[in-house]
Amino acid sequence: MTDCCNGASAACGSEETKACPSCHCPGIPVAHGTVEALVQPELRDGLNGVTYFFCETPTCPVVYYSADGVRVLKQQLRVRVGNKETDDPTPVCYCLGVTERMIHKEIEQTGRSTASARIRAEVRAGNCRCEVENPSGRCCLGEVLQAEKQTDQVTR
Ligand SMILES: [Zn+2]
């Protein structure tokens, strides 16, 4: 059982946090399963790090790194990392394939976004797969709500 989708706070600044070797910002610890699920299959064998961290810095090419020197760059993943991409499509929910553009469009057309409600329903139904779909290993709901809020402000 994990605390995904329960409003868990990032471990940023905690003792477990190690700085990214590229941008030197503290990353957040991620589960091995998350890293293994998202790297390109041919890279999986090289994943011998003990503890992995996720770098959230948008401009940094490193997505995962370990204390013992393993680095995984964003082009080595099989998905686009939403917060490291500025051009479309920027994924916000990996489980349901929701992108920022879809949220913008829905709000434009109907005046509101149903993305967060849909995600909440999926979470309730036990279909949340953020841990193995979202590169940060965290629930995407926070980012979805933020995207909805931002769009809302822009369109009003
Ligand atoms: Zn970094």
mmCIF file with all atom_site columns, C-alpha atoms and ligand atoms in Angstrom:
data_model
loop_
_atom_site.group_PDB
_atom_site.id
_atom_site.type_symbol
_atom_site.label_atom_id
_atom_site.label_alt_id
_atom_site.label_comp_id
_atom_site.label_asym_id
_atom_site.label_entity_id
_atom_site.label_seq_id
_atom_site.pdbx_PDB_ins_code
_atom_site.Cartn_x
_atom_site.Cartn_y
_atom_site.Cartn_z
_atom_site.occupancy
_atom_site.B_iso_or_equiv
_atom_site.pdbx_formal_charge
_atom_site.auth_seq_id
_atom_site.auth_comp_id
_atom_site.auth_asym_id
_atom_site.auth_atom_id
_atom_site.pdbx_PDB_model_num
ATOM   1   C  CA . MET A 1 1   ? 0.000   0.000  0.000   1.00 0.00 ? 1   MET A CA 1
ATOM   2   C  CA . THR A 1 2   ? 1.392   3.380  -0.911  1.00 0.00 ? 2   THR A CA 1
ATOM   3   C  CA . ASP A 1 3   ? 0.280   6.866  -0.102  1.00 0.00 ? 3   ASP A CA 1
ATOM   4   C  CA . CYS A 1 4   ? -0.293  7.715  -3.750  1.00 0.00 ? 4   CYS A CA 1
ATOM   5   C  CA . CYS A 1 5   ? -3.364  9.910  -4.245  1.00 0.00 ? 5   CYS A CA 1
ATOM   6   C  CA . ASN A 1 6   ? -3.733  10.574 -0.547  1.00 0.00 ? 6   ASN A CA 1
ATOM   7   C  CA . GLY A 1 7   ? -2.193  13.997 -0.667  1.00 0.00 ? 7   GLY A CA 1
ATOM   8   C  CA . ALA A 1 8   ? 1.218   12.768 0.350   1.00 0.00 ? 8   ALA A CA 1
ATOM   9   C  CA . SER A 1 9   ? 3.766   15.504 0.434   1.00 0.00 ? 9   SER A CA 1
ATOM   10  C  CA . ALA A 1 10  ? 6.965   15.262 -1.520  1.00 0.00 ? 10  ALA A CA 1
ATOM   11  C  CA . ALA A 1 11  ? 9.988   14.189 0.415   1.00 0.00 ? 11  ALA A CA 1
ATOM   12  C  CA . CYS A 1 12  ? 11.760  17.303 -0.765  1.00 0.00 ? 12  CYS A CA 1
ATOM   13  C  CA . GLY A 1 13  ? 14.236  18.484 1.819   1.00 0.00 ? 13  GLY A CA 1
ATOM   14  C  CA . SER A 1 14  ? 14.052  15.316 3.853   1.00 0.00 ? 14  SER A CA 1
ATOM   15  C  CA . GLU A 1 15  ? 17.156  13.399 4.773   1.00 0.00 ? 15  GLU A CA 1
ATOM   16  C  CA . GLU A 1 16  ? 16.521  10.840 2.087   1.00 0.00 ? 16  GLU A CA 1
ATOM   17  C  CA . THR A 1 17  ? 16.746  13.500 -0.587  1.00 0.00 ? 17  THR A CA 1
ATOM   18  C  CA . LYS A 1 18  ? 19.889  13.621 -2.680  1.00 0.00 ? 18  LYS A CA 1
ATOM   19  C  CA . ALA A 1 19  ? 20.728  16.403 -5.089  1.00 0.00 ? 19  ALA A CA 1
ATOM   20  C  CA . CYS A 1 20  ? 20.482  15.819 -8.841  1.00 0.00 ? 20  CYS A CA 1
ATOM   21  C  CA . PRO A 1 21  ? 23.973  15.351 -10.345 1.00 0.00 ? 21  PRO A CA 1
ATOM   22  C  CA . SER A 1 22  ? 23.066  17.661 -13.209 1.00 0.00 ? 22  SER A CA 1
ATOM   23  C  CA . CYS A 1 23  ? 21.073  20.587 -11.784 1.00 0.00 ? 23  CYS A CA 1
ATOM   24  C  CA . HIS A 1 24  ? 21.916  20.060 -8.101  1.00 0.00 ? 24  HIS A CA 1
ATOM   25  C  CA . CYS A 1 25  ? 18.313  20.457 -7.012  1.00 0.00 ? 25  CYS A CA 1
ATOM   26  C  CA . PRO A 1 26  ? 16.985  17.934 -4.521  1.00 0.00 ? 26  PRO A CA 1
ATOM   27  C  CA . GLY A 1 27  ? 14.975  15.180 -6.172  1.00 0.00 ? 27  GLY A CA 1
ATOM   28  C  CA . ILE A 1 28  ? 12.188  13.067 -4.758  1.00 0.00 ? 28  ILE A CA 1
ATOM   29  C  CA . PRO A 1 29  ? 12.615  9.372  -4.020  1.00 0.00 ? 29  PRO A CA 1
ATOM   30  C  CA . VAL A 1 30  ? 10.830  7.083  -6.477  1.00 0.00 ? 30  VAL A CA 1
ATOM   31  C  CA . ALA A 1 31  ? 10.106  3.388  -6.343  1.00 0.00 ? 31  ALA A CA 1
ATOM   32  C  CA . HIS A 1 32  ? 12.228  1.001  -8.373  1.00 0.00 ? 32  HIS A CA 1
ATOM   33  C  CA . GLY A 1 33  ? 9.068   -0.219 -10.048 1.00 0.00 ? 33  GLY A CA 1
ATOM   34  C  CA . THR A 1 34  ? 8.349   3.249  -11.383 1.00 0.00 ? 34  THR A CA 1
ATOM   35  C  CA . VAL A 1 35  ? 11.787  3.584  -12.950 1.00 0.00 ? 35  VAL A CA 1
ATOM   36  C  CA . GLU A 1 36  ? 11.702  0.081  -14.376 1.00 0.00 ? 36  GLU A CA 1
ATOM   37  C  CA . ALA A 1 37  ? 8.261   0.572  -15.845 1.00 0.00 ? 37  ALA A CA 1
ATOM   38  C  CA . LEU A 1 38  ? 9.152   3.791  -17.633 1.00 0.00 ? 38  LEU A CA 1
ATOM   39  C  CA . VAL A 1 39  ? 12.643  3.389  -19.054 1.00 0.00 ? 39  VAL A CA 1
ATOM   40  C  CA . GLN A 1 40  ? 13.081  1.946  -22.498 1.00 0.00 ? 40  GLN A CA 1
ATOM   41  C  CA . PRO A 1 41  ? 13.222  -1.864 -22.212 1.00 0.00 ? 41  PRO A CA 1
ATOM   42  C  CA . GLU A 1 42  ? 16.819  -2.140 -23.397 1.00 0.00 ? 42  GLU A CA 1
ATOM   43  C  CA . LEU A 1 43  ? 17.982  0.072  -20.555 1.00 0.00 ? 43  LEU A CA 1
ATOM   44  C  CA . ARG A 1 44  ? 16.309  -1.956 -17.843 1.00 0.00 ? 44  ARG A CA 1
ATOM   45  C  CA . ASP A 1 45  ? 19.308  -4.241 -17.317 1.00 0.00 ? 45  ASP A CA 1
ATOM   46  C  CA . GLY A 1 46  ? 21.508  -1.282 -16.484 1.00 0.00 ? 46  GLY A CA 1
ATOM   47  C  CA . LEU A 1 47  ? 19.311  -0.254 -13.595 1.00 0.00 ? 47  LEU A CA 1
ATOM   48  C  CA . ASN A 1 48  ? 21.432  -1.402 -10.718 1.00 0.00 ? 48  ASN A CA 1
ATOM   49  C  CA . GLY A 1 49  ? 21.033  1.618  -8.472  1.00 0.00 ? 49  GLY A CA 1
ATOM   50  C  CA . VAL A 1 50  ? 19.860  1.080  -4.942  1.00 0.00 ? 50  VAL A CA 1
ATOM   51  C  CA . THR A 1 51  ? 17.646  4.108  -4.423  1.00 0.00 ? 51  THR A CA 1
ATOM   52  C  CA . TYR A 1 52  ? 16.339  6.262  -7.244  1.00 0.00 ? 52  TYR A CA 1
ATOM   53  C  CA . PHE A 1 53  ? 15.343  9.886  -7.232  1.00 0.00 ? 53  PHE A CA 1
ATOM   54  C  CA . PHE A 1 54  ? 13.212  11.871 -9.642  1.00 0.00 ? 54  PHE A CA 1
ATOM   55  C  CA . CYS A 1 55  ? 14.450  15.310 -10.722 1.00 0.00 ? 55  CYS A CA 1
ATOM   56  C  CA . GLU A 1 56  ? 11.584  17.791 -11.076 1.00 0.00 ? 56  GLU A CA 1
ATOM   57  C  CA . THR A 1 57  ? 13.580  20.628 -12.616 1.00 0.00 ? 57  THR A CA 1
ATOM   58  C  CA . PRO A 1 58  ? 11.896  21.414 -15.964 1.00 0.00 ? 58  PRO A CA 1
ATOM   59  C  CA . THR A 1 59  ? 15.109  22.404 -17.718 1.00 0.00 ? 59  THR A CA 1
ATOM   60  C  CA . CYS A 1 60  ? 17.174  19.471 -16.461 1.00 0.00 ? 60  CYS A CA 1
ATOM   61  C  CA . PRO A 1 61  ? 17.702  16.515 -18.851 1.00 0.00 ? 61  PRO A CA 1
ATOM   62  C  CA . VAL A 1 62  ? 18.084  14.050 -15.983 1.00 0.00 ? 62  VAL A CA 1
ATOM   63  C  CA . VAL A 1 63  ? 14.862  12.317 -14.978 1.00 0.00 ? 63  VAL A CA 1
ATOM   64  C  CA . TYR A 1 64  ? 16.133  9.665  -12.583 1.00 0.00 ? 64  TYR A CA 1
ATOM   65  C  CA . TYR A 1 65  ? 19.392  9.291  -10.766 1.00 0.00 ? 65  TYR A CA 1
ATOM   66  C  CA . SER A 1 66  ? 20.724  7.113  -8.026  1.00 0.00 ? 66  SER A CA 1
ATOM   67  C  CA . ALA A 1 67  ? 23.149  7.819  -5.237  1.00 0.00 ? 67  ALA A CA 1
ATOM   68  C  CA . ASP A 1 68  ? 25.563  5.362  -6.846  1.00 0.00 ? 68  ASP A CA 1
ATOM   69  C  CA . GLY A 1 69  ? 25.857  7.179  -10.134 1.00 0.00 ? 69  GLY A CA 1
ATOM   70  C  CA . VAL A 1 70  ? 23.112  5.881  -12.431 1.00 0.00 ? 70  VAL A CA 1
ATOM   71  C  CA . ARG A 1 71  ? 21.510  8.615  -14.528 1.00 0.00 ? 71  ARG A CA 1
ATOM   72  C  CA . VAL A 1 72  ? 18.471  8.246  -16.730 1.00 0.00 ? 72  VAL A CA 1
ATOM   73  C  CA . LEU A 1 73  ? 17.866  11.074 -19.203 1.00 0.00 ? 73  LEU A CA 1
ATOM   74  C  CA . LYS A 1 74  ? 14.442  12.088 -20.439 1.00 0.00 ? 74  LYS A CA 1
ATOM   75  C  CA . GLN A 1 75  ? 15.073  10.686 -23.916 1.00 0.00 ? 75  GLN A CA 1
ATOM   76  C  CA . GLN A 1 76  ? 15.736  7.297  -22.331 1.00 0.00 ? 76  GLN A CA 1
ATOM   77  C  CA . LEU A 1 77  ? 12.161  7.007  -21.095 1.00 0.00 ? 77  LEU A CA 1
ATOM   78  C  CA . ARG A 1 78  ? 9.324   5.584  -23.120 1.00 0.00 ? 78  ARG A CA 1
ATOM   79  C  CA . VAL A 1 79  ? 6.996   8.418  -22.085 1.00 0.00 ? 79  VAL A CA 1
ATOM   80  C  CA . ARG A 1 80  ? 7.223   12.184 -22.234 1.00 0.00 ? 80  ARG A CA 1
ATOM   81  C  CA . VAL A 1 81  ? 7.865   13.713 -18.868 1.00 0.00 ? 81  VAL A CA 1
ATOM   82  C  CA . GLY A 1 82  ? 5.184   16.381 -18.500 1.00 0.00 ? 82  GLY A CA 1
ATOM   83  C  CA . ASN A 1 83  ? 7.059   18.870 -16.401 1.00 0.00 ? 83  ASN A CA 1
ATOM   84  C  CA . LYS A 1 84  ? 10.128  18.635 -18.640 1.00 0.00 ? 84  LYS A CA 1
ATOM   85  C  CA . GLU A 1 85  ? 8.222   19.340 -21.859 1.00 0.00 ? 85  GLU A CA 1
ATOM   86  C  CA . THR A 1 86  ? 7.016   22.726 -22.940 1.00 0.00 ? 86  THR A CA 1
ATOM   87  C  CA . ASP A 1 87  ? 5.450   21.848 -26.288 1.00 0.00 ? 87  ASP A CA 1
ATOM   88  C  CA . ASP A 1 88  ? 2.311   19.779 -26.851 1.00 0.00 ? 88  ASP A CA 1
ATOM   89  C  CA . PRO A 1 89  ? 1.278   17.242 -25.849 1.00 0.00 ? 89  PRO A CA 1
ATOM   90  C  CA . THR A 1 90  ? 2.192   17.792 -22.227 1.00 0.00 ? 90  THR A CA 1
ATOM   91  C  CA . PRO A 1 91  ? 0.824   14.891 -20.256 1.00 0.00 ? 91  PRO A CA 1
ATOM   92  C  CA . VAL A 1 92  ? -0.670  15.678 -16.874 1.00 0.00 ? 92  VAL A CA 1
ATOM   93  C  CA . CYS A 1 93  ? -2.364  12.386 -16.077 1.00 0.00 ? 93  CYS A CA 1
ATOM   94  C  CA . TYR A 1 94  ? -0.491  9.363  -17.321 1.00 0.00 ? 94  TYR A CA 1
ATOM   95  C  CA . CYS A 1 95  ? -3.035  6.792  -16.167 1.00 0.00 ? 95  CYS A CA 1
ATOM   96  C  CA . LEU A 1 96  ? -5.823  8.251  -18.287 1.00 0.00 ? 96  LEU A CA 1
ATOM   97  C  CA . GLY A 1 97  ? -3.713  9.939  -20.924 1.00 0.00 ? 97  GLY A CA 1
ATOM   98  C  CA . VAL A 1 98  ? -4.953  13.426 -20.121 1.00 0.00 ? 98  VAL A CA 1
ATOM   99  C  CA . THR A 1 99  ? -2.874  16.259 -21.549 1.00 0.00 ? 99  THR A CA 1
ATOM   100 C  CA . GLU A 1 100 ? -2.871  19.946 -20.734 1.00 0.00 ? 100 GLU A CA 1
ATOM   101 C  CA . ARG A 1 101 ? -4.306  20.626 -24.160 1.00 0.00 ? 101 ARG A CA 1
ATOM   102 C  CA . MET A 1 102 ? -7.295  18.372 -23.519 1.00 0.00 ? 102 MET A CA 1
ATOM   103 C  CA . ILE A 1 103 ? -8.087  20.278 -20.354 1.00 0.00 ? 103 ILE A CA 1
ATOM   104 C  CA . HIS A 1 104 ? -7.782  23.625 -22.135 1.00 0.00 ? 104 HIS A CA 1
ATOM   105 C  CA . LYS A 1 105 ? -10.008 22.425 -24.932 1.00 0.00 ? 105 LYS A CA 1
ATOM   106 C  CA . GLU A 1 106 ? -12.677 21.051 -22.672 1.00 0.00 ? 106 GLU A CA 1
ATOM   107 C  CA . ILE A 1 107 ? -12.844 24.252 -20.660 1.00 0.00 ? 107 ILE A CA 1
ATOM   108 C  CA . GLU A 1 108 ? -12.956 26.265 -23.866 1.00 0.00 ? 108 GLU A CA 1
ATOM   109 C  CA . GLN A 1 109 ? -15.819 24.226 -25.257 1.00 0.00 ? 109 GLN A CA 1
ATOM   110 C  CA . THR A 1 110 ? -17.888 23.412 -22.181 1.00 0.00 ? 110 THR A CA 1
ATOM   111 C  CA . GLY A 1 111 ? -16.700 25.935 -19.625 1.00 0.00 ? 111 GLY A CA 1
ATOM   112 C  CA . ARG A 1 112 ? -15.394 23.327 -17.259 1.00 0.00 ? 112 ARG A CA 1
ATOM   113 C  CA . SER A 1 113 ? -13.039 20.413 -17.077 1.00 0.00 ? 113 SER A CA 1
ATOM   114 C  CA . THR A 1 114 ? -14.122 16.955 -16.049 1.00 0.00 ? 114 THR A CA 1
ATOM   115 C  CA . ALA A 1 115 ? -10.590 15.579 -15.931 1.00 0.00 ? 115 ALA A CA 1
ATOM   116 C  CA . SER A 1 116 ? -10.099 15.780 -12.180 1.00 0.00 ? 116 SER A CA 1
ATOM   117 C  CA . ALA A 1 117 ? -13.549 14.299 -11.524 1.00 0.00 ? 117 ALA A CA 1
ATOM   118 C  CA . ARG A 1 118 ? -12.768 11.440 -13.924 1.00 0.00 ? 118 ARG A CA 1
ATOM   119 C  CA . ILE A 1 119 ? -9.450  10.820 -12.235 1.00 0.00 ? 119 ILE A CA 1
ATOM   120 C  CA . ARG A 1 120 ? -11.045 10.849 -8.783  1.00 0.00 ? 120 ARG A CA 1
ATOM   121 C  CA . ALA A 1 121 ? -13.545 8.256  -9.979  1.00 0.00 ? 121 ALA A CA 1
ATOM   122 C  CA . GLU A 1 122 ? -10.739 6.084  -11.340 1.00 0.00 ? 122 GLU A CA 1
ATOM   123 C  CA . VAL A 1 123 ? -8.850  6.387  -8.086  1.00 0.00 ? 123 VAL A CA 1
ATOM   124 C  CA . ARG A 1 124 ? -11.951 5.323  -6.189  1.00 0.00 ? 124 ARG A CA 1
ATOM   125 C  CA . ALA A 1 125 ? -12.372 2.389  -8.535  1.00 0.00 ? 125 ALA A CA 1
ATOM   126 C  CA . GLY A 1 126 ? -8.820  1.338  -7.782  1.00 0.00 ? 126 GLY A CA 1
ATOM   127 C  CA . ASN A 1 127 ? -7.561  2.084  -11.280 1.00 0.00 ? 127 ASN A CA 1
ATOM   128 C  CA . CYS A 1 128 ? -4.926  4.564  -10.262 1.00 0.00 ? 128 CYS A CA 1
ATOM   129 C  CA . ARG A 1 129 ? -1.670  3.599  -11.929 1.00 0.00 ? 129 ARG A CA 1
ATOM   130 C  CA . CYS A 1 130 ? 0.364   6.713  -11.235 1.00 0.00 ? 130 CYS A CA 1
ATOM   131 C  CA . GLU A 1 131 ? 3.060   4.693  -9.565  1.00 0.00 ? 131 GLU A CA 1
ATOM   132 C  CA . VAL A 1 132 ? 3.998   2.953  -12.787 1.00 0.00 ? 132 VAL A CA 1
ATOM   133 C  CA . GLU A 1 133 ? 2.716   5.502  -15.293 1.00 0.00 ? 133 GLU A CA 1
ATOM   134 C  CA . ASN A 1 134 ? 3.657   8.879  -13.882 1.00 0.00 ? 134 ASN A CA 1
ATOM   135 C  CA . PRO A 1 135 ? 7.426   9.474  -14.058 1.00 0.00 ? 135 PRO A CA 1
ATOM   136 C  CA . SER A 1 136 ? 7.402   11.120 -10.638 1.00 0.00 ? 136 SER A CA 1
ATOM   137 C  CA . GLY A 1 137 ? 5.682   8.058  -9.183  1.00 0.00 ? 137 GLY A CA 1
ATOM   138 C  CA . ARG A 1 138 ? 3.160   10.356 -7.564  1.00 0.00 ? 138 ARG A CA 1
ATOM   139 C  CA . CYS A 1 139 ? -0.502  10.925 -8.119  1.00 0.00 ? 139 CYS A CA 1
ATOM   140 C  CA . CYS A 1 140 ? -1.239  13.222 -11.031 1.00 0.00 ? 140 CYS A CA 1
ATOM   141 C  CA . LEU A 1 141 ? -4.365  14.691 -9.469  1.00 0.00 ? 141 LEU A CA 1
ATOM   142 C  CA . GLY A 1 142 ? -2.495  17.670 -8.062  1.00 0.00 ? 142 GLY A CA 1
ATOM   143 C  CA . GLU A 1 143 ? -1.105  18.568 -11.461 1.00 0.00 ? 143 GLU A CA 1
ATOM   144 C  CA . VAL A 1 144 ? -4.475  18.097 -13.107 1.00 0.00 ? 144 VAL A CA 1
ATOM   145 C  CA . LEU A 1 145 ? -6.165  20.389 -10.616 1.00 0.00 ? 145 LEU A CA 1
ATOM   146 C  CA . GLN A 1 146 ? -3.442  22.946 -11.182 1.00 0.00 ? 146 GLN A CA 1
ATOM   147 C  CA . ALA A 1 147 ? -3.838  22.765 -14.957 1.00 0.00 ? 147 ALA A CA 1
ATOM   148 C  CA . GLU A 1 148 ? -7.600  23.171 -14.600 1.00 0.00 ? 148 GLU A CA 1
ATOM   149 C  CA . LYS A 1 149 ? -7.181  26.154 -12.332 1.00 0.00 ? 149 LYS A CA 1
ATOM   150 C  CA . GLN A 1 150 ? -4.663  27.835 -14.614 1.00 0.00 ? 150 GLN A CA 1
ATOM   151 C  CA . THR A 1 151 ? -6.834  27.331 -17.668 1.00 0.00 ? 151 THR A CA 1
ATOM   152 C  CA . ASP A 1 152 ? -9.852  28.563 -15.796 1.00 0.00 ? 152 ASP A CA 1
ATOM   153 C  CA . GLN A 1 153 ? -8.095  31.774 -14.950 1.00 0.00 ? 153 GLN A CA 1
ATOM   154 C  CA . VAL A 1 154 ? -6.925  32.268 -18.508 1.00 0.00 ? 154 VAL A CA 1
ATOM   155 C  CA . THR A 1 155 ? -10.322 31.742 -20.101 1.00 0.00 ? 155 THR A CA 1
ATOM   156 C  CA . ARG A 1 156 ? -12.349 33.853 -17.713 1.00 0.00 ? 156 ARG A CA 1
HETATM 157 ZN ZN . ZN  B 2 .   ? 18.112  17.709 -12.329 1.00 0.00 ? 1   ZN  B ZN 1
#
